[in-house]
PDB file of C-alpha atoms and ligand atoms in Angstrom:
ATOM      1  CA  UNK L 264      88.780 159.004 -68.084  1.00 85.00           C
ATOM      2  CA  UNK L 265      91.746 161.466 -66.895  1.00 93.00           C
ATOM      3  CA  UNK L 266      90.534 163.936 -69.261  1.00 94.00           C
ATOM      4  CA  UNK L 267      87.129 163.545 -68.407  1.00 96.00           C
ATOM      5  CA  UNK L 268      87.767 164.050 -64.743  1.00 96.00           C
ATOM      6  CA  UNK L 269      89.716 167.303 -65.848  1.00 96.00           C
ATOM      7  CA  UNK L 270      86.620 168.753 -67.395  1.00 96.00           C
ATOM      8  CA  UNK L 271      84.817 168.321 -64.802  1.00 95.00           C
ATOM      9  CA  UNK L 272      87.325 169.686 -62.025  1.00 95.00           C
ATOM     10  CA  UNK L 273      87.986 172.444 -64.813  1.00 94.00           C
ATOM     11  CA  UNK L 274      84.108 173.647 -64.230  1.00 94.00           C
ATOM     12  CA  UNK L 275      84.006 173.010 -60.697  1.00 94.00           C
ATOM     13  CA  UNK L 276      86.690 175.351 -60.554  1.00 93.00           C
ATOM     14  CA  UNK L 277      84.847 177.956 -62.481  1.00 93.00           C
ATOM     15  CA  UNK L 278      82.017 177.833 -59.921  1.00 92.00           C
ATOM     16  CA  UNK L 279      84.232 178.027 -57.145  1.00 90.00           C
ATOM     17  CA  UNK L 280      86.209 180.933 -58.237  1.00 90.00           C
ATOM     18  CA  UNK L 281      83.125 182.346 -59.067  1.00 90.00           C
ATOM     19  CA  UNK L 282      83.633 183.103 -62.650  1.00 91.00           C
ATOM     20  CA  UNK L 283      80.520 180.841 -63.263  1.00 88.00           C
ATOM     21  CA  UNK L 284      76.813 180.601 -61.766  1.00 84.00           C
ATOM     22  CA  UNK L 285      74.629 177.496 -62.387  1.00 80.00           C
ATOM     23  CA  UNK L 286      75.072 175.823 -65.766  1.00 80.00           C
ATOM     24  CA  UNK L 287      76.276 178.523 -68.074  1.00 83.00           C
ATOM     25  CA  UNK L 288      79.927 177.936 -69.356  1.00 88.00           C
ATOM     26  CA  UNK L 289      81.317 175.438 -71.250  1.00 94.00           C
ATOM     27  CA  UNK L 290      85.051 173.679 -70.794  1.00 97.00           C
ATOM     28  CA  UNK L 291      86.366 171.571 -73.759  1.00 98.00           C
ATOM     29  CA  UNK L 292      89.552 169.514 -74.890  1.00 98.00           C
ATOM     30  CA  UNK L 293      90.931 168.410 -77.835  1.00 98.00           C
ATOM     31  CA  UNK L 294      90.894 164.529 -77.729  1.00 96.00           C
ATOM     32  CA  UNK L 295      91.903 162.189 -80.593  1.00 93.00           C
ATOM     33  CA  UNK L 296      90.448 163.631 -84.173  1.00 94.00           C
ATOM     34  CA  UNK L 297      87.784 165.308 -81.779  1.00 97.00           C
ATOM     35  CA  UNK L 298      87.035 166.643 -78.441  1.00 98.00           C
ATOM     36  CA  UNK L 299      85.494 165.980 -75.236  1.00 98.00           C
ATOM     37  CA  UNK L 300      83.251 168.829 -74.198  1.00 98.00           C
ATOM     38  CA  UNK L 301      80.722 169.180 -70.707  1.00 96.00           C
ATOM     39  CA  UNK L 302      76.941 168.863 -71.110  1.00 96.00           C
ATOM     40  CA  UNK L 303      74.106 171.382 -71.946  1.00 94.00           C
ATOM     41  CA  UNK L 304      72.241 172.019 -68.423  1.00 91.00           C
ATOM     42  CA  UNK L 305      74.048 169.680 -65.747  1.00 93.00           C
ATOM     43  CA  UNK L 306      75.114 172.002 -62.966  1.00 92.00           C
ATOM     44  CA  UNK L 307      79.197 170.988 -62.389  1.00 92.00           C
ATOM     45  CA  UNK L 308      78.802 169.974 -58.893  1.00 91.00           C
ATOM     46  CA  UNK L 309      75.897 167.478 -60.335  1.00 93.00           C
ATOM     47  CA  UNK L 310      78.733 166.692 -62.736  1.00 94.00           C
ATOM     48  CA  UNK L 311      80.187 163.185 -63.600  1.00 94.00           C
ATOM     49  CA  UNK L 312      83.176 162.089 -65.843  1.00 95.00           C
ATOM     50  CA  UNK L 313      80.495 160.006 -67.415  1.00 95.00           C
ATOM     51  CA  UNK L 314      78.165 163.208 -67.945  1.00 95.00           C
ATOM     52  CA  UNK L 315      81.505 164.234 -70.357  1.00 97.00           C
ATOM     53  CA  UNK L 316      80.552 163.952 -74.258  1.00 97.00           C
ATOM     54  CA  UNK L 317      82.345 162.592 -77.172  1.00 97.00           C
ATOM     55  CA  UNK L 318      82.337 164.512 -80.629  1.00 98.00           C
ATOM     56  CA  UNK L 319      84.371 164.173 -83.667  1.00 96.00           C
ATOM     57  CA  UNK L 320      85.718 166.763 -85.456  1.00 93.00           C
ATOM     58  CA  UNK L 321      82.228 166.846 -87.990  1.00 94.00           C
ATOM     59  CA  UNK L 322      80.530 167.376 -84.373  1.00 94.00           C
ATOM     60  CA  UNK L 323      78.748 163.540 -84.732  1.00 96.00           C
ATOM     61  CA  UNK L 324      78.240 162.745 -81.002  1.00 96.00           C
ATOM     62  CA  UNK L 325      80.105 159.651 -80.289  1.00 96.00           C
ATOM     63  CA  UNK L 326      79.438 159.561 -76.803  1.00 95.00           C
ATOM     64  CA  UNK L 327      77.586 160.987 -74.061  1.00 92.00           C
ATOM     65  CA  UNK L 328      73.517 162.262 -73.966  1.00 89.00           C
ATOM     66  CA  UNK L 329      73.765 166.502 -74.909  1.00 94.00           C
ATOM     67  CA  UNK L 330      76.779 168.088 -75.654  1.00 96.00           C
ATOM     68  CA  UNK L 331      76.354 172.064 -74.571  1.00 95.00           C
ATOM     69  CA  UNK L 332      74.757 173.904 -77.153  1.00 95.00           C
ATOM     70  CA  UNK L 333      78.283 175.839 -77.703  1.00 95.00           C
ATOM     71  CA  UNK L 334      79.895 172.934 -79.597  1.00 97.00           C
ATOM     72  CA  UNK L 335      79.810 174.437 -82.794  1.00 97.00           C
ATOM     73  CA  UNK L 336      82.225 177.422 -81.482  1.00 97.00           C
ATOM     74  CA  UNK L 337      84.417 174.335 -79.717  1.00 98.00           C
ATOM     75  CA  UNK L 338      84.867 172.462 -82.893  1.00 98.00           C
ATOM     76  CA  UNK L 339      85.356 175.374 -85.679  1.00 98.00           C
ATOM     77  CA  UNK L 340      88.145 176.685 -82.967  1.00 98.00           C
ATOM     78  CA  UNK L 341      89.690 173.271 -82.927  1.00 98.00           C
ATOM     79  CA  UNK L 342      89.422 173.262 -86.682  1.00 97.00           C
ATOM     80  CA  UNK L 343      90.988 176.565 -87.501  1.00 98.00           C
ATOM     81  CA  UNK L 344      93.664 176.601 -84.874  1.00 97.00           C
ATOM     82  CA  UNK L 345      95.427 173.633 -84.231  1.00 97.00           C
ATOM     83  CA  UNK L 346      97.815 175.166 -81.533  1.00 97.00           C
ATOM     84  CA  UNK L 347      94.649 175.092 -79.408  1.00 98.00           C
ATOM     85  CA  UNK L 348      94.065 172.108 -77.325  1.00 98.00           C
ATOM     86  CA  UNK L 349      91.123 173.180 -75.046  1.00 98.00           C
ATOM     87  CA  UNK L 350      88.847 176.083 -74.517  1.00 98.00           C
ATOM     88  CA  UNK L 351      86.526 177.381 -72.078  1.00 97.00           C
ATOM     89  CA  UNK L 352      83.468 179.769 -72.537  1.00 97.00           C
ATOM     90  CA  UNK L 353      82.080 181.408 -69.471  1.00 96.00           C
ATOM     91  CA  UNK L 354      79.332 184.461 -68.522  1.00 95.00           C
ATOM     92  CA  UNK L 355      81.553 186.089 -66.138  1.00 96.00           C
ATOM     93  CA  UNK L 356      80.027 188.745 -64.836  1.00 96.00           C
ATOM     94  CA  UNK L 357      82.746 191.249 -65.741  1.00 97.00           C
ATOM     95  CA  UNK L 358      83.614 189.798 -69.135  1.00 98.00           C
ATOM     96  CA  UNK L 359      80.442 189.977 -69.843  1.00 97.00           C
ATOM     97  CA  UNK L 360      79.191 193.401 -69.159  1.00 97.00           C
ATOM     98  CA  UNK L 361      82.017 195.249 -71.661  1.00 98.00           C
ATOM     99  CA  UNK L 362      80.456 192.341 -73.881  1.00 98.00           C
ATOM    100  CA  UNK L 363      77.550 193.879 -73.391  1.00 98.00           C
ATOM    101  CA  UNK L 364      78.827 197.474 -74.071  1.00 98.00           C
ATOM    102  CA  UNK L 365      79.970 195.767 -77.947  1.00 98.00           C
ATOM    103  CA  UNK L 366      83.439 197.240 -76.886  1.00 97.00           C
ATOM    104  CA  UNK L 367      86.733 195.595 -77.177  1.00 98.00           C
ATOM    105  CA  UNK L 368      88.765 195.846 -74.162  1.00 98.00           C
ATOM    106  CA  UNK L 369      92.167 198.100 -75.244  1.00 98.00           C
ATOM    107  CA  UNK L 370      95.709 198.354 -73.609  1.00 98.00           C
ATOM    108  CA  UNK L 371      94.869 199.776 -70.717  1.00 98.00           C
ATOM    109  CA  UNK L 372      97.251 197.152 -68.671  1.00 98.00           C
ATOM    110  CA  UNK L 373     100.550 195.392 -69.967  1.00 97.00           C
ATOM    111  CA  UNK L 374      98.569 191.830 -69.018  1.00 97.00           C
ATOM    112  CA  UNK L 375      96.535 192.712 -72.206  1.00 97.00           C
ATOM    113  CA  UNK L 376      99.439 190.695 -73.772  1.00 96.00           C
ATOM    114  CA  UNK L 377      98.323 187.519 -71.956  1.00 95.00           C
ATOM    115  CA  UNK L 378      95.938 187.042 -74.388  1.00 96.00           C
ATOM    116  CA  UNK L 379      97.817 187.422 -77.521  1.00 95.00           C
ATOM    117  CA  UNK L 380      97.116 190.758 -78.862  1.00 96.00           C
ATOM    118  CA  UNK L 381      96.381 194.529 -78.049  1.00 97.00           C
ATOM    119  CA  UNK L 382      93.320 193.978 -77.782  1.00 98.00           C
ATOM    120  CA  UNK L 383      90.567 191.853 -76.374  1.00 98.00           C
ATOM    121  CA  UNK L 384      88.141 191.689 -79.556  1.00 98.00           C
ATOM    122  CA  UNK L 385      84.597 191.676 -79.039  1.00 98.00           C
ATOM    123  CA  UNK L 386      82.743 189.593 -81.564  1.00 98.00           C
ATOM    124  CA  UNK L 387      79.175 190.880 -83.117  1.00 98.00           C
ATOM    125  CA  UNK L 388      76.557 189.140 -81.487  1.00 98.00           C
ATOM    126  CA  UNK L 389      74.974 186.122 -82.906  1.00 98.00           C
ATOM    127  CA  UNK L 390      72.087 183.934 -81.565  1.00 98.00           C
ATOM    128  CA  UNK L 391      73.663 181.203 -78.819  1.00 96.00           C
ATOM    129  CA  UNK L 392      74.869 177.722 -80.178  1.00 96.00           C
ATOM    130  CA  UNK L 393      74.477 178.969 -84.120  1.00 97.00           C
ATOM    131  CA  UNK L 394      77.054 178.564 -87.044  1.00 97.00           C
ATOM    132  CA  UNK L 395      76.865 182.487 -87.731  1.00 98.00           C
ATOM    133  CA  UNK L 396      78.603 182.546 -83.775  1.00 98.00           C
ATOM    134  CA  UNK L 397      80.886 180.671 -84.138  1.00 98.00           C
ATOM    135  CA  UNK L 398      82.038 182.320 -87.384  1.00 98.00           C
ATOM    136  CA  UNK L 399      82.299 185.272 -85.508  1.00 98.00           C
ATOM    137  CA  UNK L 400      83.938 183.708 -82.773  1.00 98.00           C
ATOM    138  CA  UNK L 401      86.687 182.491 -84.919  1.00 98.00           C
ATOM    139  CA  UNK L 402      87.377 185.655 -86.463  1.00 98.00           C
ATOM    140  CA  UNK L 403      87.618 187.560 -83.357  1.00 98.00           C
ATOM    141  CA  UNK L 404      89.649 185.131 -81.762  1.00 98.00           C
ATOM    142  CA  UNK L 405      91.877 185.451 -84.608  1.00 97.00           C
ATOM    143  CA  UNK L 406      95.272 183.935 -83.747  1.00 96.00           C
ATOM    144  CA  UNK L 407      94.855 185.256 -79.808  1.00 97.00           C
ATOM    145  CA  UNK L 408      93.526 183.377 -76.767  1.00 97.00           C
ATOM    146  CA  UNK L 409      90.817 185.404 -75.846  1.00 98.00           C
ATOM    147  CA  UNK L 410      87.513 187.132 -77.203  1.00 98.00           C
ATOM    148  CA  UNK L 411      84.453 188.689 -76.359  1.00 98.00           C
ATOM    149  CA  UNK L 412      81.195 187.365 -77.381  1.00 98.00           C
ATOM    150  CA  UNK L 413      78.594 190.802 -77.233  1.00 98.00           C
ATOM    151  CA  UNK L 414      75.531 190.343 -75.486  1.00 98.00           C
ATOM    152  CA  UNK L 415      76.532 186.781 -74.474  1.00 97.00           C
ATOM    153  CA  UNK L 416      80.037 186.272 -72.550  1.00 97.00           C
ATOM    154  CA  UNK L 417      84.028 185.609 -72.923  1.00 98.00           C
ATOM    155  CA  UNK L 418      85.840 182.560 -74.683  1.00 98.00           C
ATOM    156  CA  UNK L 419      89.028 181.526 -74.459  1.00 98.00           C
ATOM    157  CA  UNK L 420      91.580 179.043 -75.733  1.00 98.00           C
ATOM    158  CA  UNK L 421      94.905 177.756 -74.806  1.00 97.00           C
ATOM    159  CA  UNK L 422      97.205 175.144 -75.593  1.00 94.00           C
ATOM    160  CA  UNK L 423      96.321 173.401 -72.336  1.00 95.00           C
ATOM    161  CA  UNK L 424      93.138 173.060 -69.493  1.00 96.00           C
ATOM    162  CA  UNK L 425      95.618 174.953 -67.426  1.00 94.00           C
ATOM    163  CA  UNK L 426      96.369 177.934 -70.131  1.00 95.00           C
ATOM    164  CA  UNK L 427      92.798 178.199 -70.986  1.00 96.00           C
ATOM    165  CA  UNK L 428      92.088 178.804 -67.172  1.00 95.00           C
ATOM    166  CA  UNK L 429      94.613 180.824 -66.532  1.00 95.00           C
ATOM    167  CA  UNK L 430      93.244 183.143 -69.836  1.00 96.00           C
ATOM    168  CA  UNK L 431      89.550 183.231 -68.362  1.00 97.00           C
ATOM    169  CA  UNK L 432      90.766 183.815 -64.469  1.00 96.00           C
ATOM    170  CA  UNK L 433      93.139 186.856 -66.342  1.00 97.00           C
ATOM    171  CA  UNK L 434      90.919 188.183 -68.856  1.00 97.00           C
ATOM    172  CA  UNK L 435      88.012 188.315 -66.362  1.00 97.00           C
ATOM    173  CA  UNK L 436      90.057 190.455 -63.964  1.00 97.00           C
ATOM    174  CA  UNK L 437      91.401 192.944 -67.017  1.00 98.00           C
ATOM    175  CA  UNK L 438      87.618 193.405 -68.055  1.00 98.00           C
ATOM    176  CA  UNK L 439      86.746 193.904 -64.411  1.00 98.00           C
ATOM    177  CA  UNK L 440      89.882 196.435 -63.839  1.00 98.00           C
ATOM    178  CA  UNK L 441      88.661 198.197 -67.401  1.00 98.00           C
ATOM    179  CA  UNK L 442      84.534 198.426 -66.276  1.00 97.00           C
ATOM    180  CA  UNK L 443      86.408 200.381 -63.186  1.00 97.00           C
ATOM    181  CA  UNK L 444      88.186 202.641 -65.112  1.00 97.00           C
ATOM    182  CA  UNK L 445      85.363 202.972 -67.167  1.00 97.00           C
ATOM    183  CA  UNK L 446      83.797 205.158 -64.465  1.00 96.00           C
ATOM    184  CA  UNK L 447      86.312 207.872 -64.166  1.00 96.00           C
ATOM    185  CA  UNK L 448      85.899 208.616 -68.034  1.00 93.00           C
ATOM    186  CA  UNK L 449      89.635 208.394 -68.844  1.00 92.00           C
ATOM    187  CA  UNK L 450      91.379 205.341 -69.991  1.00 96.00           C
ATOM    188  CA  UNK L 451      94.690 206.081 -71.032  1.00 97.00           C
ATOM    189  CA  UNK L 452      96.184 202.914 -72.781  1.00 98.00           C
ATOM    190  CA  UNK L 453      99.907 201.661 -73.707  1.00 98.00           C
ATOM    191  CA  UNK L 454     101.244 202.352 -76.974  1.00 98.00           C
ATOM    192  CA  UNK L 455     101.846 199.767 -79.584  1.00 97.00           C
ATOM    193  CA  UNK L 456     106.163 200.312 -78.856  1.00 98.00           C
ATOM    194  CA  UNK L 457     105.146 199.220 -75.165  1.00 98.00           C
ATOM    195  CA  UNK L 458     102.834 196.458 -75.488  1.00 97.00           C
ATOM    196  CA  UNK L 459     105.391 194.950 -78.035  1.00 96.00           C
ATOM    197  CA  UNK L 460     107.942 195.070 -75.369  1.00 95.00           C
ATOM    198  CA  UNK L 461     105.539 193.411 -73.406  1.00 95.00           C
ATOM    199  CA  UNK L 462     104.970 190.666 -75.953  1.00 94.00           C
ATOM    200  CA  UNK L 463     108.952 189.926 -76.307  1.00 92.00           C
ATOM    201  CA  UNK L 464     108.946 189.295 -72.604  1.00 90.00           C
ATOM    202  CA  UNK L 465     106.079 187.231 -72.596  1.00 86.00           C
ATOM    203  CA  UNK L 466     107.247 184.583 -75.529  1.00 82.00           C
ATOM    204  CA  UNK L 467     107.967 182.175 -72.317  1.00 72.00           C
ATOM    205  CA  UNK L 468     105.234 183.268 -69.749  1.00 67.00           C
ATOM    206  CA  UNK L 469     103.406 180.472 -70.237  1.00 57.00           C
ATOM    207  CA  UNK L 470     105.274 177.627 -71.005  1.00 54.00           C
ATOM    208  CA  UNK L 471     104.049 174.537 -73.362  1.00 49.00           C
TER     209      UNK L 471
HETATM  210 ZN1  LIG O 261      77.235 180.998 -73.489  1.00 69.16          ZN
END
């Protein structure tokens, strides 16, 4: 029930913060040999820990009425990474406009690092809730904690609720800071020598 109650407060959260509008997004956590994940098309604030479904790691619903279409992504992420304990996908409106633009988002800022690369890689688009996105969702996401889904949104990935949050809330704000510089025509980005300075420092910035 705890982790139930989490989801849901996780995508409250994401409404409140506005980072989310209505019922797109999707929060999920790794639970037993599958994960909990929120519904397809139940606004959060109509949300209930009951609302929460089950799936195992084939993506068999155990419990609960619709899992959001995204599972498929939510699973094959839990599959092929198992230092990832929960994820969230959002439409953020800033996230998802450089989707939009099929552009990953380069080293423009040192916080870049916060999601586990250079780069924030933009996956090719793919119709919503299909195998052939989540494929591509995987391979963007690569060993990081953050991609770009084009034409669609952002997902992200951490080793807890609280990392996966703190991902979104970060990556949103980088993608909003890069649309801005966008505008002047000029983006002059960090080096590879400086952003791996950046990742030595940030081995503990988010602690396990
Ligand atoms: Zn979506």
């Amino acid at each position: 029930m705890e982790e139930r109650n989490q989801l849901v407060e996780t995508s409250r959260r994401l409404v409140s913060d506005g980072i989310n509008r209505g019922t797109s997004g999707n929060v999920s956590l790794r639970f037993g040999q599958g994960f909990l994940i929120t519904p397809s098309g139940i606004e959060p604030n109509r949300m209930s820990a009951d609302d929460i479904c089950l799936l195992d790691k084939a993506g068999n619903l155990i419990e609960g009425q619709k899992p959001s279409s995204e599972w498929r992504m939510h699973r094959d992420v839990y599959l092929a990474r198992p230092d990832i304990h929960a994820m969230v996908h959002t439409h953020s409106t800033f996230a998802t406009t450089i989707a939009c633009m099929e552009q990953d988002v380069p080293p423009f800022h040192y916080m870049i690092a916060v999601t586990g690369g250079n780069t924030i890689p933009c996956a090719p688009y793919a119709l919503f809730g299909s195998q052939e996105l989540s494929d591509a969702a995987v391979t963007a996401l690569g060993k990081g904690y953050a991609c770009l889904l084009a034409h669609h949104g952002m997902l992200a990935a951490g080793y807890t609720l609280d990392h996966a949050l703190a991902v979104t809330v970060e990556a949103e704000s980088l993608c909003e800071q890069y649309w801005r510089l966008l505008q002047t025509g000029k983006v002059p980005l960090l080096n590879d020598a400086q952003m791996a300075a950046v990742h030595d420092r940030f081995k503990d910035y988010f602690k396990r």
